[in-house]
Amino acid sequence: MAVAAYVILQSPIFEIREFVVTGNRQLPKEDLIKYSGLNYGANLFKVNLSDAEEKLSLVPLVKKATMERVLPDKIVINVVERKAVALVPWENSFIKVDSDGVYLQKGQIASALPIITGLQIKANGPGKKIDSEHLPVALNALTQLPRTLVMNLSEININEAGQIYLYTIDGVQGRMGLPTDLPYKANVFQQVISSIEQPGDEIEYVDLSNPKVPVVKYTRQQEGSQ
């Protein structure tokens, strides 16, 4: 047994020659290998995979990482990446956040993500959750909205009372009220916009505080004026 153990730990047969990475879309394979602290040529049985997984978990864009040895010379790295769902204004710039409210990285308004406004936040650096009373409410609201609507949003505003206002790319405001029955309100919002908006009309807002009786304010543009 001692001889077998010595052969396993010393034989070049078990030197790492290949890394296989799965689940990565934002982080390049070689970056993940570097962040893990693992190296080509190391003995497959000497490397500490738990330590390597812990190192990868410190990368802001990595939500979870697991590793496994594949004989005789391969390490498989499985990662679950965090995905940015919104931008949050911070110190004259923007922060990308995921659905858990984790600060991922700096972002730009041109990133096609909705901006969450009306928040008081404290950012503790990439990879850590942003401290904000209403951010979880806004992020939870995002998860309840249809994907087609989210893709058409430019801004989500939440006021001190916790009421939510949506703004489409076209500038239409959706007054959603408190974050209750949001899937239903969102569907009504989309239906109202598509059914009322006609050439020459410009919708100012749709009030869905009572989604069964939506209130729509719009102006008809005539001869170049409103």
Short mmCIF file of C-alpha atoms in Angstrom, two decimals:
data_model
loop_
_atom_site.label_atom_id
_atom_site.label_comp_id
_atom_site.label_asym_id
_atom_site.label_seq_id
_atom_site.Cartn_x
_atom_site.Cartn_y
_atom_site.Cartn_z
CA MET A 1 0.00 0.00 0.00
CA ALA A 2 2.84 2.36 0.85
CA VAL A 3 4.52 1.65 -2.47
CA ALA A 4 1.23 2.16 -4.32
CA ALA A 5 0.65 5.48 -2.54
CA TYR A 6 4.18 6.61 -3.39
CA VAL A 7 3.73 5.70 -7.04
CA ILE A 8 0.40 7.56 -7.22
CA LEU A 9 1.84 10.72 -5.65
CA GLN A 10 5.06 10.71 -7.66
CA SER A 11 4.18 9.21 -11.02
CA PRO A 12 4.01 11.62 -13.98
CA ILE A 13 1.00 9.64 -15.15
CA PHE A 14 -1.12 11.56 -12.65
CA GLU A 15 0.15 15.04 -13.49
CA ILE A 16 -2.66 17.41 -14.49
CA ARG A 17 -2.65 17.86 -18.26
CA GLU A 18 -6.20 18.99 -18.89
CA PHE A 19 -8.84 21.25 -17.33
CA VAL A 20 -12.46 21.02 -18.43
CA VAL A 21 -14.66 23.98 -17.45
CA THR A 22 -18.47 23.91 -17.68
CA GLY A 23 -21.11 26.56 -17.00
CA ASN A 24 -18.94 29.57 -17.83
CA ARG A 25 -20.30 32.18 -20.22
CA GLN A 26 -18.81 35.38 -18.87
CA LEU A 27 -15.51 34.21 -17.40
CA PRO A 28 -12.87 32.68 -19.72
CA LYS A 29 -11.63 29.18 -18.95
CA GLU A 30 -8.03 30.26 -18.35
CA ASP A 31 -9.16 32.97 -15.89
CA LEU A 32 -11.10 30.41 -13.85
CA ILE A 33 -8.09 28.08 -13.76
CA LYS A 34 -5.92 30.98 -12.58
CA TYR A 35 -8.40 32.07 -9.89
CA SER A 36 -8.62 28.48 -8.60
CA GLY A 37 -4.88 28.39 -7.89
CA LEU A 38 -4.48 25.08 -9.72
CA ASN A 39 -1.68 24.51 -12.21
CA TYR A 40 -0.87 22.22 -15.10
CA GLY A 41 1.66 19.59 -14.07
CA ALA A 42 0.55 19.36 -10.45
CA ASN A 43 -0.21 15.91 -9.09
CA LEU A 44 -3.88 15.09 -9.44
CA PHE A 45 -4.07 13.68 -5.90
CA LYS A 46 -1.99 16.35 -4.17
CA VAL A 47 -4.13 19.35 -5.12
CA ASN A 48 -6.72 20.50 -2.57
CA LEU A 49 -9.99 20.85 -4.47
CA SER A 50 -11.86 22.28 -1.47
CA ASP A 51 -9.39 25.17 -1.28
CA ALA A 52 -9.66 25.71 -5.03
CA GLU A 53 -13.47 25.80 -4.84
CA GLU A 54 -13.29 28.33 -2.01
CA LYS A 55 -10.97 30.57 -4.03
CA LEU A 56 -13.36 30.51 -6.98
CA SER A 57 -16.30 31.36 -4.72
CA LEU A 58 -14.58 34.69 -3.96
CA VAL A 59 -14.84 35.73 -7.61
CA PRO A 60 -17.83 38.15 -7.83
CA LEU A 61 -19.28 36.56 -10.97
CA VAL A 62 -19.13 33.02 -9.54
CA LYS A 63 -22.16 31.94 -7.52
CA LYS A 64 -21.01 28.35 -6.99
CA ALA A 65 -18.06 26.20 -8.04
CA THR A 66 -17.46 22.46 -7.70
CA MET A 67 -14.54 20.33 -8.91
CA GLU A 68 -13.80 16.69 -9.53
CA ARG A 69 -10.80 14.55 -10.46
CA VAL A 70 -10.97 12.41 -13.58
CA LEU A 71 -8.24 9.80 -13.90
CA PRO A 72 -5.53 9.90 -14.90
CA ASP A 73 -4.81 13.59 -15.55
CA LYS A 74 -7.94 15.75 -15.71
CA ILE A 75 -9.72 18.28 -13.46
CA VAL A 76 -13.33 19.22 -14.19
CA ILE A 77 -14.46 22.64 -12.94
CA ASN A 78 -18.22 23.21 -12.81
CA VAL A 79 -19.32 26.81 -12.22
CA VAL A 80 -22.64 28.56 -11.78
CA GLU A 81 -22.22 32.19 -12.75
CA ARG A 82 -24.11 35.14 -11.37
CA LYS A 83 -26.16 36.99 -13.98
CA ALA A 84 -26.68 40.74 -13.93
CA VAL A 85 -30.38 41.69 -13.90
CA ALA A 86 -30.25 45.44 -13.23
CA LEU A 87 -28.12 48.53 -12.75
CA VAL A 88 -28.03 50.57 -9.55
CA PRO A 89 -26.74 54.18 -9.50
CA TRP A 90 -23.69 54.55 -7.26
CA GLU A 91 -21.19 57.41 -6.91
CA ASN A 92 -21.74 58.93 -10.35
CA SER A 93 -21.62 55.52 -12.04
CA PHE A 94 -23.60 52.30 -12.12
CA ILE A 95 -23.27 48.91 -10.44
CA LYS A 96 -24.43 45.65 -12.00
CA VAL A 97 -26.37 43.52 -9.53
CA ASP A 98 -27.77 40.00 -9.72
CA SER A 99 -31.12 38.76 -8.43
CA ASP A 100 -29.62 38.32 -4.93
CA GLY A 101 -28.49 41.96 -4.80
CA VAL A 102 -24.81 41.06 -5.08
CA TYR A 103 -22.47 43.73 -6.48
CA LEU A 104 -20.97 42.12 -9.60
CA GLN A 105 -19.02 44.87 -11.33
CA LYS A 106 -19.26 48.41 -12.64
CA GLY A 107 -21.72 48.80 -15.50
CA GLN A 108 -22.81 51.25 -18.14
CA ILE A 109 -26.23 52.58 -19.03
CA ALA A 110 -25.80 51.11 -22.52
CA SER A 111 -25.82 47.56 -21.12
CA ALA A 112 -29.57 47.10 -21.87
CA LEU A 113 -30.36 46.42 -18.21
CA PRO A 114 -33.12 48.33 -16.39
CA ILE A 115 -31.95 50.90 -13.85
CA ILE A 116 -33.35 50.71 -10.31
CA THR A 117 -33.77 54.20 -8.87
CA GLY A 118 -35.05 55.70 -5.63
CA LEU A 119 -32.74 53.63 -3.43
CA GLN A 120 -30.50 54.48 -0.53
CA ILE A 121 -27.64 52.01 -0.78
CA LYS A 122 -24.33 51.08 0.75
CA ALA A 123 -22.00 49.14 -1.53
CA ASN A 124 -19.32 47.04 0.17
CA GLY A 125 -17.40 46.04 -2.93
CA PRO A 126 -17.70 43.42 -5.69
CA GLY A 127 -18.89 39.99 -4.60
CA LYS A 128 -20.83 41.31 -1.60
CA LYS A 129 -24.49 42.09 -1.14
CA ILE A 130 -25.55 45.71 -1.43
CA ASP A 131 -27.07 47.08 1.75
CA SER A 132 -30.41 48.68 0.85
CA GLU A 133 -33.87 48.50 2.39
CA HIS A 134 -35.84 48.53 -0.86
CA LEU A 135 -33.45 46.83 -3.28
CA PRO A 136 -34.72 43.31 -2.44
CA VAL A 137 -38.27 44.53 -3.10
CA ALA A 138 -37.32 45.91 -6.52
CA LEU A 139 -35.37 42.77 -7.45
CA ASN A 140 -38.23 40.53 -6.36
CA ALA A 141 -40.56 42.64 -8.50
CA LEU A 142 -38.29 42.07 -11.49
CA THR A 143 -38.58 38.29 -11.09
CA GLN A 144 -42.38 38.56 -11.24
CA LEU A 145 -42.54 40.59 -14.44
CA PRO A 146 -42.83 38.88 -17.84
CA ARG A 147 -39.55 38.62 -19.68
CA THR A 148 -40.99 40.54 -22.62
CA LEU A 149 -41.81 43.47 -20.34
CA VAL A 150 -38.44 43.44 -18.57
CA MET A 151 -36.70 43.65 -21.94
CA ASN A 152 -38.76 46.77 -22.70
CA LEU A 153 -37.99 48.55 -19.41
CA SER A 154 -35.54 51.39 -18.99
CA GLU A 155 -36.14 52.08 -15.29
CA ILE A 156 -37.77 50.76 -12.15
CA ASN A 157 -38.37 53.35 -9.44
CA ILE A 158 -39.35 52.52 -5.89
CA ASN A 159 -40.35 55.29 -3.50
CA GLU A 160 -40.06 55.49 0.27
CA ALA A 161 -43.50 53.94 0.69
CA GLY A 162 -42.43 50.91 -1.34
CA GLN A 163 -44.57 51.77 -4.36
CA ILE A 164 -43.21 50.72 -7.74
CA TYR A 165 -43.13 52.72 -10.96
CA LEU A 166 -42.07 51.16 -14.25
CA TYR A 167 -40.79 53.12 -17.23
CA THR A 168 -40.65 51.60 -20.68
CA ILE A 169 -38.03 52.43 -23.27
CA ASP A 170 -40.71 54.51 -25.01
CA GLY A 171 -41.24 56.57 -21.84
CA VAL A 172 -44.57 55.12 -20.72
CA GLN A 173 -44.95 55.06 -16.95
CA GLY A 174 -46.61 52.13 -15.21
CA ARG A 175 -47.84 53.01 -11.72
CA MET A 176 -47.88 49.58 -10.12
CA GLY A 177 -48.59 50.67 -6.54
CA LEU A 178 -47.43 48.34 -3.79
CA PRO A 179 -45.68 45.13 -4.96
CA THR A 180 -48.74 42.87 -4.75
CA ASP A 181 -50.29 40.90 -7.64
CA LEU A 182 -47.43 42.07 -9.85
CA PRO A 183 -47.73 39.34 -12.51
CA TYR A 184 -51.38 40.28 -13.02
CA LYS A 185 -50.65 44.03 -13.03
CA ALA A 186 -47.81 43.55 -15.49
CA ASN A 187 -50.02 41.62 -17.90
CA VAL A 188 -52.69 44.31 -17.70
CA PHE A 189 -50.03 46.96 -18.27
CA GLN A 190 -48.84 45.25 -21.44
CA GLN A 191 -52.39 44.71 -22.70
CA VAL A 192 -53.35 48.33 -22.09
CA ILE A 193 -50.29 49.65 -23.93
CA SER A 194 -50.80 47.40 -26.92
CA SER A 195 -54.55 48.01 -27.16
CA ILE A 196 -54.66 51.79 -26.67
CA GLU A 197 -51.43 53.02 -28.20
CA GLN A 198 -52.27 54.10 -31.74
CA PRO A 199 -50.41 56.18 -34.32
CA GLY A 200 -50.55 59.78 -33.14
CA ASP A 201 -51.19 58.85 -29.50
CA GLU A 202 -48.67 59.22 -26.72
CA ILE A 203 -49.42 57.49 -23.43
CA GLU A 204 -48.20 59.35 -20.37
CA TYR A 205 -48.97 56.72 -17.75
CA VAL A 206 -51.04 53.70 -16.85
CA ASP A 207 -52.19 53.64 -13.21
CA LEU A 208 -52.56 50.06 -11.98
CA SER A 209 -53.06 50.73 -8.29
CA ASN A 210 -56.37 49.00 -8.93
CA PRO A 211 -55.48 46.66 -11.81
CA LYS A 212 -59.14 45.75 -12.43
CA VAL A 213 -59.83 49.37 -13.28
CA PRO A 214 -56.65 50.69 -14.94
CA VAL A 215 -56.49 54.44 -15.47
CA VAL A 216 -54.75 55.61 -18.64
CA LYS A 217 -53.63 59.14 -19.39
CA TYR A 218 -52.55 59.88 -22.92
CA THR A 219 -52.44 62.83 -25.27
CA ARG A 220 -53.14 62.85 -28.98
CA GLN A 221 -50.54 64.61 -31.07
CA GLN A 222 -52.12 66.73 -33.73
CA GLU A 223 -50.38 68.81 -36.35
CA GLY A 224 -47.02 68.60 -34.60
CA SER A 225 -48.25 69.63 -31.14
CA GLN A 226 -49.67 67.89 -28.09
#
